[in-house]
mmCIF file of C-alpha atoms in Angstrom:
data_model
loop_
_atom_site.group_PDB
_atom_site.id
_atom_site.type_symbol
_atom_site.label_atom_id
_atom_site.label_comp_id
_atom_site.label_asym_id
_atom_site.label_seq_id
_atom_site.Cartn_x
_atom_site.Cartn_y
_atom_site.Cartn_z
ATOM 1 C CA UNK A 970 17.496 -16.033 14.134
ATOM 2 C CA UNK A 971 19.287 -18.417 16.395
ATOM 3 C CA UNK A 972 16.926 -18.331 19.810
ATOM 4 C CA UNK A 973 17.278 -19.543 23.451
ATOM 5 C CA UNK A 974 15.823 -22.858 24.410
ATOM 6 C CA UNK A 975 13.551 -21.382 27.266
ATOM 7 C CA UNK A 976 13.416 -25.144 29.244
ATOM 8 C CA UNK A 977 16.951 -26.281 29.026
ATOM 9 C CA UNK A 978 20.129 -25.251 27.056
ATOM 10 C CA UNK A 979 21.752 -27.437 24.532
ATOM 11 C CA UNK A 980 25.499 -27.750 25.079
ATOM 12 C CA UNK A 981 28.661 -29.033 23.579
ATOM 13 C CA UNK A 982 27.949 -32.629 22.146
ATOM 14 C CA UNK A 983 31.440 -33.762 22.750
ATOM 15 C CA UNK A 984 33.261 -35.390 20.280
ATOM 16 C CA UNK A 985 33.308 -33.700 16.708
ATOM 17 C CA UNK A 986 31.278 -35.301 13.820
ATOM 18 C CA UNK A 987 32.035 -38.413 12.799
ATOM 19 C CA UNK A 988 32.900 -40.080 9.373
ATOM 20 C CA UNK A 989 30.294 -38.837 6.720
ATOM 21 C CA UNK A 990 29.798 -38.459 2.828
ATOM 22 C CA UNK A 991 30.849 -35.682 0.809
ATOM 23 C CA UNK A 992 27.205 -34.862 0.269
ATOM 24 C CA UNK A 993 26.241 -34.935 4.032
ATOM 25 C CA UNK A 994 26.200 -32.526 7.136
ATOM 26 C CA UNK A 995 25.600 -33.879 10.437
ATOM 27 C CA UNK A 996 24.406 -31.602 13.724
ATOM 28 C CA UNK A 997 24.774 -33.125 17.468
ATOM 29 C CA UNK A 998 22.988 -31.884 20.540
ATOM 30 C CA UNK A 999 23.643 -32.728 24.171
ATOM 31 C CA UNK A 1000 20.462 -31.362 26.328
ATOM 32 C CA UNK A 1001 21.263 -30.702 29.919
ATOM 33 C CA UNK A 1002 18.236 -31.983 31.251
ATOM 34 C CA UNK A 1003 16.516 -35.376 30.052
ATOM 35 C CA UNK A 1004 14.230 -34.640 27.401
ATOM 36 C CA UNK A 1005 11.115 -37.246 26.791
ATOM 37 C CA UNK A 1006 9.246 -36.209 23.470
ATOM 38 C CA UNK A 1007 10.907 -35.410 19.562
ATOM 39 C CA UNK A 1008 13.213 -33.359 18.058
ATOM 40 C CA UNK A 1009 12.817 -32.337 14.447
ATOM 41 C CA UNK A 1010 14.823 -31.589 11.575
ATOM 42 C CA UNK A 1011 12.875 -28.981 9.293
ATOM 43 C CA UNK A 1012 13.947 -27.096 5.937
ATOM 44 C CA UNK A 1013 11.907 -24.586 4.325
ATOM 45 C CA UNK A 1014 10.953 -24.904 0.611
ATOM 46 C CA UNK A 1015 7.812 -23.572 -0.594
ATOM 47 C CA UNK A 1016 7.081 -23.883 2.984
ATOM 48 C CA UNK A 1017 8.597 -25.321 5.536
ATOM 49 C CA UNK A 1018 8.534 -28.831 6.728
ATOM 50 C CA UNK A 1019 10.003 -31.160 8.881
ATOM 51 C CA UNK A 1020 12.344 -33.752 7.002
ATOM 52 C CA UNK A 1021 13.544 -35.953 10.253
ATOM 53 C CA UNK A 1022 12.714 -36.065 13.557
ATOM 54 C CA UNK A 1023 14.201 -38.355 16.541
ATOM 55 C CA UNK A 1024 12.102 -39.560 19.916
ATOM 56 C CA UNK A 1025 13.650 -39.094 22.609
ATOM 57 C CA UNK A 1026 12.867 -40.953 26.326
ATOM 58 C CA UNK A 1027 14.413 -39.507 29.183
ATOM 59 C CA UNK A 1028 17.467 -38.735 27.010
ATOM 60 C CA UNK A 1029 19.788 -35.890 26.438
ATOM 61 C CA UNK A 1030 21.551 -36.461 23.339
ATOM 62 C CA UNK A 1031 20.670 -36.425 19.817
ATOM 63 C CA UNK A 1032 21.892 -35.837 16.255
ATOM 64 C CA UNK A 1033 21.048 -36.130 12.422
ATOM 65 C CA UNK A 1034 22.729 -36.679 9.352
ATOM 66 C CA UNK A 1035 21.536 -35.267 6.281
ATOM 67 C CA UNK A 1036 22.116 -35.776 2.516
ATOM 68 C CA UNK A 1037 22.723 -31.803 1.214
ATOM 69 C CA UNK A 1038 23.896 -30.889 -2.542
ATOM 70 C CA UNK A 1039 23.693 -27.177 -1.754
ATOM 71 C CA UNK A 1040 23.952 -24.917 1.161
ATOM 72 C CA UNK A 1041 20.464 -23.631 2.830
ATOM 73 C CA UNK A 1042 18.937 -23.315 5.873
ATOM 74 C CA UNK A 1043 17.829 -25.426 8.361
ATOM 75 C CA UNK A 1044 15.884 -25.880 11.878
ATOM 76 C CA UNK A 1045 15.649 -27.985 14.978
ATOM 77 C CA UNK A 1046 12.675 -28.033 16.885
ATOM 78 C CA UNK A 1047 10.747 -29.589 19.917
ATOM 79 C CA UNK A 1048 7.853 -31.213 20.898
ATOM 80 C CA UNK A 1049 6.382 -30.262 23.967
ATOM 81 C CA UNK A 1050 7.256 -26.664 22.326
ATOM 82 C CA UNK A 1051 10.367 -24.942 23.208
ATOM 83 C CA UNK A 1052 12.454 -22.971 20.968
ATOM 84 C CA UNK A 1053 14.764 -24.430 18.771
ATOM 85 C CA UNK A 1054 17.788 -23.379 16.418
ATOM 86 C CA UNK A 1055 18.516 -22.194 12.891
ATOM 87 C CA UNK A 1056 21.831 -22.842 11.151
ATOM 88 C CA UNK A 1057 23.161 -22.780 7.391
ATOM 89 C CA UNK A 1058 23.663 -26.049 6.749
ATOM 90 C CA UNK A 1059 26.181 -27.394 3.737
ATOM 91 C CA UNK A 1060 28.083 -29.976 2.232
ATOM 92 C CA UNK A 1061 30.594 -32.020 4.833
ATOM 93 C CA UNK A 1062 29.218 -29.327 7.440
ATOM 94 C CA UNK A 1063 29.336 -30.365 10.872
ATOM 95 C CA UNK A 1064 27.765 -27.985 13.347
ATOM 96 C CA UNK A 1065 27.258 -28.793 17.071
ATOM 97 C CA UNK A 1066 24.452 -26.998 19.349
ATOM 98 C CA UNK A 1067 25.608 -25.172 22.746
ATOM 99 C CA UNK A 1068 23.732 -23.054 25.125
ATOM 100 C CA UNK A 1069 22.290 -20.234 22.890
ATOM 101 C CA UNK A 1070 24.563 -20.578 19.800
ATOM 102 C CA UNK A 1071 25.510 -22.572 16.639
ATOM 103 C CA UNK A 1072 29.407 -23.820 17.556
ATOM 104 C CA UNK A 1073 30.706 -25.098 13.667
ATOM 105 C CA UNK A 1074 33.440 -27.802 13.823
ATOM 106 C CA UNK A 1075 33.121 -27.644 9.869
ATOM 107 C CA UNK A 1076 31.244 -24.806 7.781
ATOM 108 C CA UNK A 1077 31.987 -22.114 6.243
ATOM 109 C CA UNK A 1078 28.396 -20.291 6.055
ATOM 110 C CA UNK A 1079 27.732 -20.732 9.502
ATOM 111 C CA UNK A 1080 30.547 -19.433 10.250
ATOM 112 C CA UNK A 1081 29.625 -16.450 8.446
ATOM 113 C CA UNK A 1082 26.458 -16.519 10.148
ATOM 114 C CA UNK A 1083 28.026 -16.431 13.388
ATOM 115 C CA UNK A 1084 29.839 -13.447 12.832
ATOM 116 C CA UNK A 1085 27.094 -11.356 11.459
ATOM 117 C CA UNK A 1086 25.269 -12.467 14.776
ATOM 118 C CA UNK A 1087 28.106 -10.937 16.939
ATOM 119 C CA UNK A 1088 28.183 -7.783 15.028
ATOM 120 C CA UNK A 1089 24.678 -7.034 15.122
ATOM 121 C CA UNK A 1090 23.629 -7.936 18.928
ATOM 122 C CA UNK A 1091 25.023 -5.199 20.101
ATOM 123 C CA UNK A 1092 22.209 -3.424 18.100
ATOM 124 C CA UNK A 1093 19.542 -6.022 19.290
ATOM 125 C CA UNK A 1094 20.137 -5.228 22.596
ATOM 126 C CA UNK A 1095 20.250 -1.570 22.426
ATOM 127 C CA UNK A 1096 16.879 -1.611 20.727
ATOM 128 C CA UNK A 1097 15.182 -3.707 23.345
ATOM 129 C CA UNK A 1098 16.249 -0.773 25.672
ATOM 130 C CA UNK A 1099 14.783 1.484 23.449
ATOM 131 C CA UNK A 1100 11.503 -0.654 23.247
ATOM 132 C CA UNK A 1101 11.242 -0.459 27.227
ATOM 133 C CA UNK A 1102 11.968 3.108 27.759
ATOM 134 C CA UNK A 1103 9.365 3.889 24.844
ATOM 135 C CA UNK A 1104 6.286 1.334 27.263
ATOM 136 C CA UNK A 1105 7.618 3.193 29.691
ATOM 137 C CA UNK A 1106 6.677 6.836 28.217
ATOM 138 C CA UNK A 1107 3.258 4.879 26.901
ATOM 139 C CA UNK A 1108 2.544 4.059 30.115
ATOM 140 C CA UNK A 1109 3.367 7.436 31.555
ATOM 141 C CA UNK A 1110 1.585 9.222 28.260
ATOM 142 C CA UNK A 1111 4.555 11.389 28.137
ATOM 143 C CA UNK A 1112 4.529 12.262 24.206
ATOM 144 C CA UNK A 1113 7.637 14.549 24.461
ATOM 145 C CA UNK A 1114 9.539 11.680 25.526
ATOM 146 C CA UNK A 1115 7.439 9.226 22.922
ATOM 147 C CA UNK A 1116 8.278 11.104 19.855
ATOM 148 C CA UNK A 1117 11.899 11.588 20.739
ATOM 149 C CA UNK A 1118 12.419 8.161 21.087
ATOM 150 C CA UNK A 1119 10.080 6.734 17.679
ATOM 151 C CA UNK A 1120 12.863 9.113 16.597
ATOM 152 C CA UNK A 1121 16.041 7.428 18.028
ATOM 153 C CA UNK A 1122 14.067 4.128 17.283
ATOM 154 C CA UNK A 1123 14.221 5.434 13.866
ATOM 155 C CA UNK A 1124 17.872 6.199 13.592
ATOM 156 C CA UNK A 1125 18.874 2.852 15.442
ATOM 157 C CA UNK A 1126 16.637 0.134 12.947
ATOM 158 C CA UNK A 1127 18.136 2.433 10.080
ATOM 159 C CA UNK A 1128 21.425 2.015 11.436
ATOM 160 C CA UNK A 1129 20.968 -1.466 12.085
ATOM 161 C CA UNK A 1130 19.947 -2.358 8.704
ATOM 162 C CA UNK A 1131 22.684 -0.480 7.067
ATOM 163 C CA UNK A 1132 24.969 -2.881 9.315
ATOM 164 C CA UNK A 1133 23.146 -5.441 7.670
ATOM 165 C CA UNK A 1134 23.604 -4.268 3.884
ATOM 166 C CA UNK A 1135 27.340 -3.535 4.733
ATOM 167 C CA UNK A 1136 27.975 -7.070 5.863
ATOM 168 C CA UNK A 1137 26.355 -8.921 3.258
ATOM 169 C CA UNK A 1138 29.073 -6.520 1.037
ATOM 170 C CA UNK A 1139 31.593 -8.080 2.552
ATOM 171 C CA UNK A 1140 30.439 -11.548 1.909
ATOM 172 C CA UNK A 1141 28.632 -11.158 -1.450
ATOM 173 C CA UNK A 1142 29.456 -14.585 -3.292
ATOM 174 C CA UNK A 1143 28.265 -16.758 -0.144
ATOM 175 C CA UNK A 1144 24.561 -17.878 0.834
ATOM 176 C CA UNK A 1145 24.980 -16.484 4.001
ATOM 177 C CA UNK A 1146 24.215 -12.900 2.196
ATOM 178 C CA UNK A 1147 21.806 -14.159 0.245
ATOM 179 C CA UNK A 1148 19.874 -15.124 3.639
ATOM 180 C CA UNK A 1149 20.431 -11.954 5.325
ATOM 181 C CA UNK A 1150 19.514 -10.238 2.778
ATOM 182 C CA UNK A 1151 16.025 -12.167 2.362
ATOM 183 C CA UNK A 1152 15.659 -11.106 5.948
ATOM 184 C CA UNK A 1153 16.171 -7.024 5.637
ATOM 185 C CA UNK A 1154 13.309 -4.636 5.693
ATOM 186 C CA UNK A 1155 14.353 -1.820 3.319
ATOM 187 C CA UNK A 1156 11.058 -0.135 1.997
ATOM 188 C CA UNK A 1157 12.539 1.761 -1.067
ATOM 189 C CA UNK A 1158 13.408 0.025 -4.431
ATOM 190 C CA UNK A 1159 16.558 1.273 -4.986
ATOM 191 C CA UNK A 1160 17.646 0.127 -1.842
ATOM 192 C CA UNK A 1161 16.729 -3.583 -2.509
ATOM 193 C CA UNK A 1162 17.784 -2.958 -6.367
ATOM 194 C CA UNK A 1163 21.443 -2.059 -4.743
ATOM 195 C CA UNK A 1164 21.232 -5.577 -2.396
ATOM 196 C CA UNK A 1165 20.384 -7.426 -4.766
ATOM 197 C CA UNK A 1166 22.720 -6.368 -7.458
ATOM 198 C CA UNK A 1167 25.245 -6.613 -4.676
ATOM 199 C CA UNK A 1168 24.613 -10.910 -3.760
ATOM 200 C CA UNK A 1169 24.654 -13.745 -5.931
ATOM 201 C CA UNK A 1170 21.619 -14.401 -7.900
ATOM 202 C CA UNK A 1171 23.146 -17.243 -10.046
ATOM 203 C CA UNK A 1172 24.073 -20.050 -7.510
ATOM 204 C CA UNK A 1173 21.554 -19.989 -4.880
ATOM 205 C CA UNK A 1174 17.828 -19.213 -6.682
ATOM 206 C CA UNK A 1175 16.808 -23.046 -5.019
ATOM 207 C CA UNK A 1176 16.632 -21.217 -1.824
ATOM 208 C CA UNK A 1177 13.566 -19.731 0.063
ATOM 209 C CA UNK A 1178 16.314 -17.016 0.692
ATOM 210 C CA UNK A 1179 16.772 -16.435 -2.409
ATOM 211 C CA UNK A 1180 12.687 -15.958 -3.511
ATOM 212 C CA UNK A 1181 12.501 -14.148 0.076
ATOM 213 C CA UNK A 1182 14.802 -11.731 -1.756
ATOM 214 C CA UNK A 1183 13.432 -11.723 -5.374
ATOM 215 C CA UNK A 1184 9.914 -11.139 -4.257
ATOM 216 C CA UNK A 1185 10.546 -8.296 -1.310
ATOM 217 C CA UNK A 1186 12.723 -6.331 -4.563
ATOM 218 C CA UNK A 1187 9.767 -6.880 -7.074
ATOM 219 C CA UNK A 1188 7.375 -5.710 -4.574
ATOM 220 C CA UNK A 1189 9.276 -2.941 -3.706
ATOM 221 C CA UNK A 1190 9.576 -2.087 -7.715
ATOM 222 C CA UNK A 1191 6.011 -2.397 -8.334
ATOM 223 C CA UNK A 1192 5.556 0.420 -5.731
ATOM 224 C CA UNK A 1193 8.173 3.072 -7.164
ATOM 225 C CA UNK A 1194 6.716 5.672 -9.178
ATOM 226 C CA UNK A 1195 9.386 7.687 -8.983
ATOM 227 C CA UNK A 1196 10.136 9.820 -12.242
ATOM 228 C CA UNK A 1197 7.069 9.558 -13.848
ATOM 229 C CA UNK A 1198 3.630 11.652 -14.297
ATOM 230 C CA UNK A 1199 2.251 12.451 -11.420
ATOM 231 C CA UNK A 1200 -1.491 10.798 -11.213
ATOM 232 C CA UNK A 1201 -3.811 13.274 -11.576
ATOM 233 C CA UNK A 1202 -6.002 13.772 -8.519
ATOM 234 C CA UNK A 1203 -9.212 15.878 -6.944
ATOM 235 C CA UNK A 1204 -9.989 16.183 -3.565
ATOM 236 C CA UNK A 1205 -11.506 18.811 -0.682
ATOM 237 C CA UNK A 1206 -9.984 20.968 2.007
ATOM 238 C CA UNK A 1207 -10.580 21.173 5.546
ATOM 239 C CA UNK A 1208 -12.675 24.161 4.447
ATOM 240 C CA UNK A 1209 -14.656 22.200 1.884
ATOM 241 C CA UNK A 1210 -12.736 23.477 -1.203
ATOM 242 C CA UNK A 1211 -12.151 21.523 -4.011
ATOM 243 C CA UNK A 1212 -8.387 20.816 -4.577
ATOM 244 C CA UNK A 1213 -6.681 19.223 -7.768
ATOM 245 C CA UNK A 1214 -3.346 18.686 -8.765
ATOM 246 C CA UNK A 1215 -3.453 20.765 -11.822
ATOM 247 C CA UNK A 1216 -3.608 23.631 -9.289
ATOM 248 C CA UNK A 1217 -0.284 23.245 -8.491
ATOM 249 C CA UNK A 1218 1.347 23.342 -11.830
ATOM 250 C CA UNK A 1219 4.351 25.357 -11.992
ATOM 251 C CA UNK A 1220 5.572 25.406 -8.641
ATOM 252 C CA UNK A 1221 7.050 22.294 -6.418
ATOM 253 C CA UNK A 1222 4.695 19.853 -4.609
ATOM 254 C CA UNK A 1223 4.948 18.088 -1.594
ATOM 255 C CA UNK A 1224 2.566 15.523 -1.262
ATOM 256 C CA UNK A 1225 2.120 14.253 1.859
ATOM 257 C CA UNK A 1226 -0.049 11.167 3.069
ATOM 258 C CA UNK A 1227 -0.909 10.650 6.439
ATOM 259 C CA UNK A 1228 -3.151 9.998 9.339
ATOM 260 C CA UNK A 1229 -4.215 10.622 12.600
ATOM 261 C CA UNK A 1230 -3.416 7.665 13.919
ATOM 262 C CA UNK A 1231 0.098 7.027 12.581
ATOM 263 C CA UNK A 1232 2.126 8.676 15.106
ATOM 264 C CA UNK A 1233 5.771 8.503 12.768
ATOM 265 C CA UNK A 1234 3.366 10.643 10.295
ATOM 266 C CA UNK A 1235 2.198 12.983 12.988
ATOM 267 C CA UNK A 1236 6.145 13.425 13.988
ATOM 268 C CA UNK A 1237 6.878 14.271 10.330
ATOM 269 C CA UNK A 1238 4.350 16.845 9.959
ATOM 270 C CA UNK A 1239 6.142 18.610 13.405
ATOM 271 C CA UNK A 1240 9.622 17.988 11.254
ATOM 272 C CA UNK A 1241 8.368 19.374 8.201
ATOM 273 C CA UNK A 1242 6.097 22.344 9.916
ATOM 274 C CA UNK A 1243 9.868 23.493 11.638
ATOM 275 C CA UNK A 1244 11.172 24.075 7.651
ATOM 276 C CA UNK A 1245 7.880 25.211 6.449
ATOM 277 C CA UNK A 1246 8.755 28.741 6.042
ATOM 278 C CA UNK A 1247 12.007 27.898 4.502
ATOM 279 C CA UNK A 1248 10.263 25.644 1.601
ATOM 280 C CA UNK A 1249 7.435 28.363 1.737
ATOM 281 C CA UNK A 1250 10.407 30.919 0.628
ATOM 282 C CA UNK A 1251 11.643 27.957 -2.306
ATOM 283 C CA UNK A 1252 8.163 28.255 -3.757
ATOM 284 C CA UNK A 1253 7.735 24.864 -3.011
ATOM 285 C CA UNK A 1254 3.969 24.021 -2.190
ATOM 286 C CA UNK A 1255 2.698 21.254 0.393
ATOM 287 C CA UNK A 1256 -0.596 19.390 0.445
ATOM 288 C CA UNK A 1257 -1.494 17.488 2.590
ATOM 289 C CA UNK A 1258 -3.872 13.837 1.648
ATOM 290 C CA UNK A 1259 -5.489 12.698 5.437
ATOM 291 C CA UNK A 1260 -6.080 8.956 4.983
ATOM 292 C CA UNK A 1261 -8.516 8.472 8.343
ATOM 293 C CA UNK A 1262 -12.125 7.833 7.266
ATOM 294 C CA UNK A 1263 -13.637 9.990 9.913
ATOM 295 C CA UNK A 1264 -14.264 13.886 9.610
ATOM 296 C CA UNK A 1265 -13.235 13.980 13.382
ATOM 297 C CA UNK A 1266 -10.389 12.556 13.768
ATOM 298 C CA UNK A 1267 -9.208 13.884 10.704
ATOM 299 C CA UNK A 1268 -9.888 17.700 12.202
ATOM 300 C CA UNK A 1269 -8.834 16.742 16.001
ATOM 301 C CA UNK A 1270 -5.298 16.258 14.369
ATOM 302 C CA UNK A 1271 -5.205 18.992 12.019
ATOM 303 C CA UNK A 1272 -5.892 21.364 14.776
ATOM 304 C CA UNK A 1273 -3.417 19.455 17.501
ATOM 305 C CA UNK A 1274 -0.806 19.701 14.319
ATOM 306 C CA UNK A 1275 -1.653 23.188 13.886
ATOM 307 C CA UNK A 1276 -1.352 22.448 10.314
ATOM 308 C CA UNK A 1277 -0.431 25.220 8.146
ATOM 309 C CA UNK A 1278 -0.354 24.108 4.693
ATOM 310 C CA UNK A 1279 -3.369 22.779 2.311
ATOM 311 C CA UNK A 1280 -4.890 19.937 4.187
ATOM 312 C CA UNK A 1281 -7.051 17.414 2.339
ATOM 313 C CA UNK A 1282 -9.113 14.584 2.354
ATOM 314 C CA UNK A 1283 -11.883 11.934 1.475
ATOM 315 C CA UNK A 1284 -13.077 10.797 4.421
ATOM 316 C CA UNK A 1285 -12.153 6.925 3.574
ATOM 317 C CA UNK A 1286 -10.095 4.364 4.663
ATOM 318 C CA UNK A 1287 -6.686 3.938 3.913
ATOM 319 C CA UNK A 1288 -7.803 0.789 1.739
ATOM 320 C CA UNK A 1289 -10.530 2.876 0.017
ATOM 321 C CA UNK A 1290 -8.400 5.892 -0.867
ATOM 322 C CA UNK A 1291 -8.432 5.757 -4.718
ATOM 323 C CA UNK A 1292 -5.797 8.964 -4.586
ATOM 324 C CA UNK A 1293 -3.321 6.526 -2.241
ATOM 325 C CA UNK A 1294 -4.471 3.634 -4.400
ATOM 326 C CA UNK A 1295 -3.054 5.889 -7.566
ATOM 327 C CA UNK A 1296 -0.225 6.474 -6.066
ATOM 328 C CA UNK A 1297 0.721 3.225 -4.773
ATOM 329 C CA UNK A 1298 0.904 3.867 -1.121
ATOM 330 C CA UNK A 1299 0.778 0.915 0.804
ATOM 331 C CA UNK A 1300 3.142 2.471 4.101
ATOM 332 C CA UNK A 1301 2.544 5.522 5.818
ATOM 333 C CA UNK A 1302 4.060 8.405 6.368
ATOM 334 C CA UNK A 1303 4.491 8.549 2.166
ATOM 335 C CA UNK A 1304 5.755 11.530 0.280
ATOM 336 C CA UNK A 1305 6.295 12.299 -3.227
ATOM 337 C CA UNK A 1306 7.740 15.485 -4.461
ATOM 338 C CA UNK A 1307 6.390 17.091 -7.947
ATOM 339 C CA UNK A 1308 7.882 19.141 -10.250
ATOM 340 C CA UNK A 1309 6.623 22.282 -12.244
ATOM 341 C CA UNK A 1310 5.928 19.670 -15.033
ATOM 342 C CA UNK A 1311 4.056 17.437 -12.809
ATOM 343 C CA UNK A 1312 6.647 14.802 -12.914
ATOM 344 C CA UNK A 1313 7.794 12.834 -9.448
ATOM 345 C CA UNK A 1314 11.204 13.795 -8.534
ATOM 346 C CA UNK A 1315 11.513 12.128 -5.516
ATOM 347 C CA UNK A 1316 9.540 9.584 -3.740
ATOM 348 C CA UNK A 1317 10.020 10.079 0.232
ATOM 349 C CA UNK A 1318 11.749 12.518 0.325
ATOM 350 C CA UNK A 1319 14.235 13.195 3.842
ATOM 351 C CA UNK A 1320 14.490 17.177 4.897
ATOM 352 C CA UNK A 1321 17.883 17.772 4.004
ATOM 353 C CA UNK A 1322 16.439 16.707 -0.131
ATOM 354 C CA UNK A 1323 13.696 19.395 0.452
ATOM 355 C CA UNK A 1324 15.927 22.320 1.755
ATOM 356 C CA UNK A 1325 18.488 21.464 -0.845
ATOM 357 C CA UNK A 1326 15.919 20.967 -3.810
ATOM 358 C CA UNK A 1327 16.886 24.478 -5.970
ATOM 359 C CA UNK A 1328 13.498 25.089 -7.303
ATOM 360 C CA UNK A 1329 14.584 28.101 -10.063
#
């Protein structure tokens, strides 16, 4: 994202770009204090890596030109360290660096940029509210007020990232998409299946972007078990009973994985544990697979919980779980829901799927 300088601010360079090639973009900066050290010019590829750079003594101007074929992204940095700027850079682009923003004399994918920018800082700065109210409850261990707002926090990076999706819809041929999609943190497949189906993936697979993309989706894919056979499983109660899946066939399952320490899983066992009687009355089963690898804390929570449905687990770290292993959980709070058959129907399941899931 485009960041503050934090020792001086970069402003208008003054006159626009000069003459350059077809195949060139050129960025200007005007510092407001006299700078001694270098400014870089840096592109990611496989990684990224600094392409130009300029030494500057007791100066407050600089600027590159660079040959570009394509559009991508670039960055200018300092040394001593202060932050620097990203911009799309393309063909005949000329862009110009001012106070805390990109200003694009020529550029259409900056421009793009820039408007995604001003949609979504609204959102940016509501969330940093959120973030201090929520050290604020830390600090005051007031858990009412914690879980209430994990919740909003919840709601608003949801929201925010559906902002996201339904920009990069509205831009779907540019690079500018392509980027901000790279950049989103869905966790479900079909969500990145939709993105990605959504930008181009013909014209811009050169670009970190681009693999950014790719790789998040096939990650995301490799995790989705959705509609298949549920992996078979055996495990113990709280009360030292031995639990297996096949002891749920032919009712609904909830599987629910969790731990004591993951406070978003703790709030869903509160959300689910208000609807419990309702799924009770569906027929639909819950059981629930602790991940903490300590008897204790695994007990302390069941009990603050006041959990109510079958409550397992193996006593082993989330990494040595082979039951979350099997079932490819990787983020927690992860549910699955099982059919009759023991087939997944739905992987993560929100509340309104469970009290609307017709189970006869």
């Amino acid at each position: 994202m485009i960041k503050n300088i934090f020792f001086f601010a970069c402003v208008l360079a003054g006159m626009a770009c000069t003459s350059q090639s077809k195949d060139e973009f050129t960025v200007k900066g005007k510092l407001d204090k006299p700078f001694t050290g270098t400014v870089y010019l840096g592109h990611i590829t496989d990684k990224f890596t600094n392409i130009d750079s300029v030494q500057l003594t007791n100066a407050t101007e600089f600027s590159f030109t660079q040959h570009i074929s394509k559009p991508d992204k670039y960055r200018i940095s300092f040394k001593p360290y202060c932050n620097g700027y990203e911009f799309i850079a393309e063909a005949e682009g000329c862009y110009e660096l001012k106070n805390d923003s990109v200003t694009v004399i020529q550029g259409k994918e900056q421009e793009l940029m820039n408007r995604y920018l001003k949609t979504i800082t609204p959102f940016r700065q509501e969330a940093e509210k959120l973030m201090n109210l929520y050290a604020e409850a830390e600090t005051a261990k007031d858990e009412k007020a914690l879980s209430e707002l994990r919740e909003k926090l919840t709601q608003h990076f949801t929201k925010e990232q559906q902002t996201t999706v339904d920009f990069i819809k509205s831009c779907p041929s540019s690079y500018t998409a392509v980027d901000l999609a790279g950049n989103l943190l869905l966790r479900e497949y079909p969500e990145w299946k939709e993105v990605y189906e959504t930008v181009d993936t013909i014209n811009y697979t050169y670009s970190y972007a681009f693999r950014s993309l790719q790789e998040k989706m096939n990650e995301a894919r490799s995790l989705w078990i959705q509609d298949i056979e549920a992996p078979d499983f055996t495990t113990t109660d709280i009360n030292g009973k031995t639990v297996k899946l096949s002891d749920f066939k032919g009712n609904y399952l909830l599987l629910d994985f969790w731990a004591s320490w993951c406070r978003p899983c703790r709030d869903k066992a509160k959300e689910i544990k208000k609807i419990y009687p309702q799924l009770k009355a569906k027929g639909i089963q819950i059981c629930g697979i602790n991940l903490d690898d300590e008897r204790k804390k695994w007990l302390d929570a069941s009990q603050e919980d006041d959990i109510l449905w079958i409550n397992t687990s193996e006593q082993k770290s989330f990494r040595d779980n082979q039951i979350a292993k099997d079932y490819k959980v990787t983020q927690i709070p992860a549910l699955f829901v099982i059919d009759p058959s023991g087939k997944i129907v739905k992987q993560n399941p929100d509340i309104d799927y469970l009290l609307n899931l017709t189970t006869k």
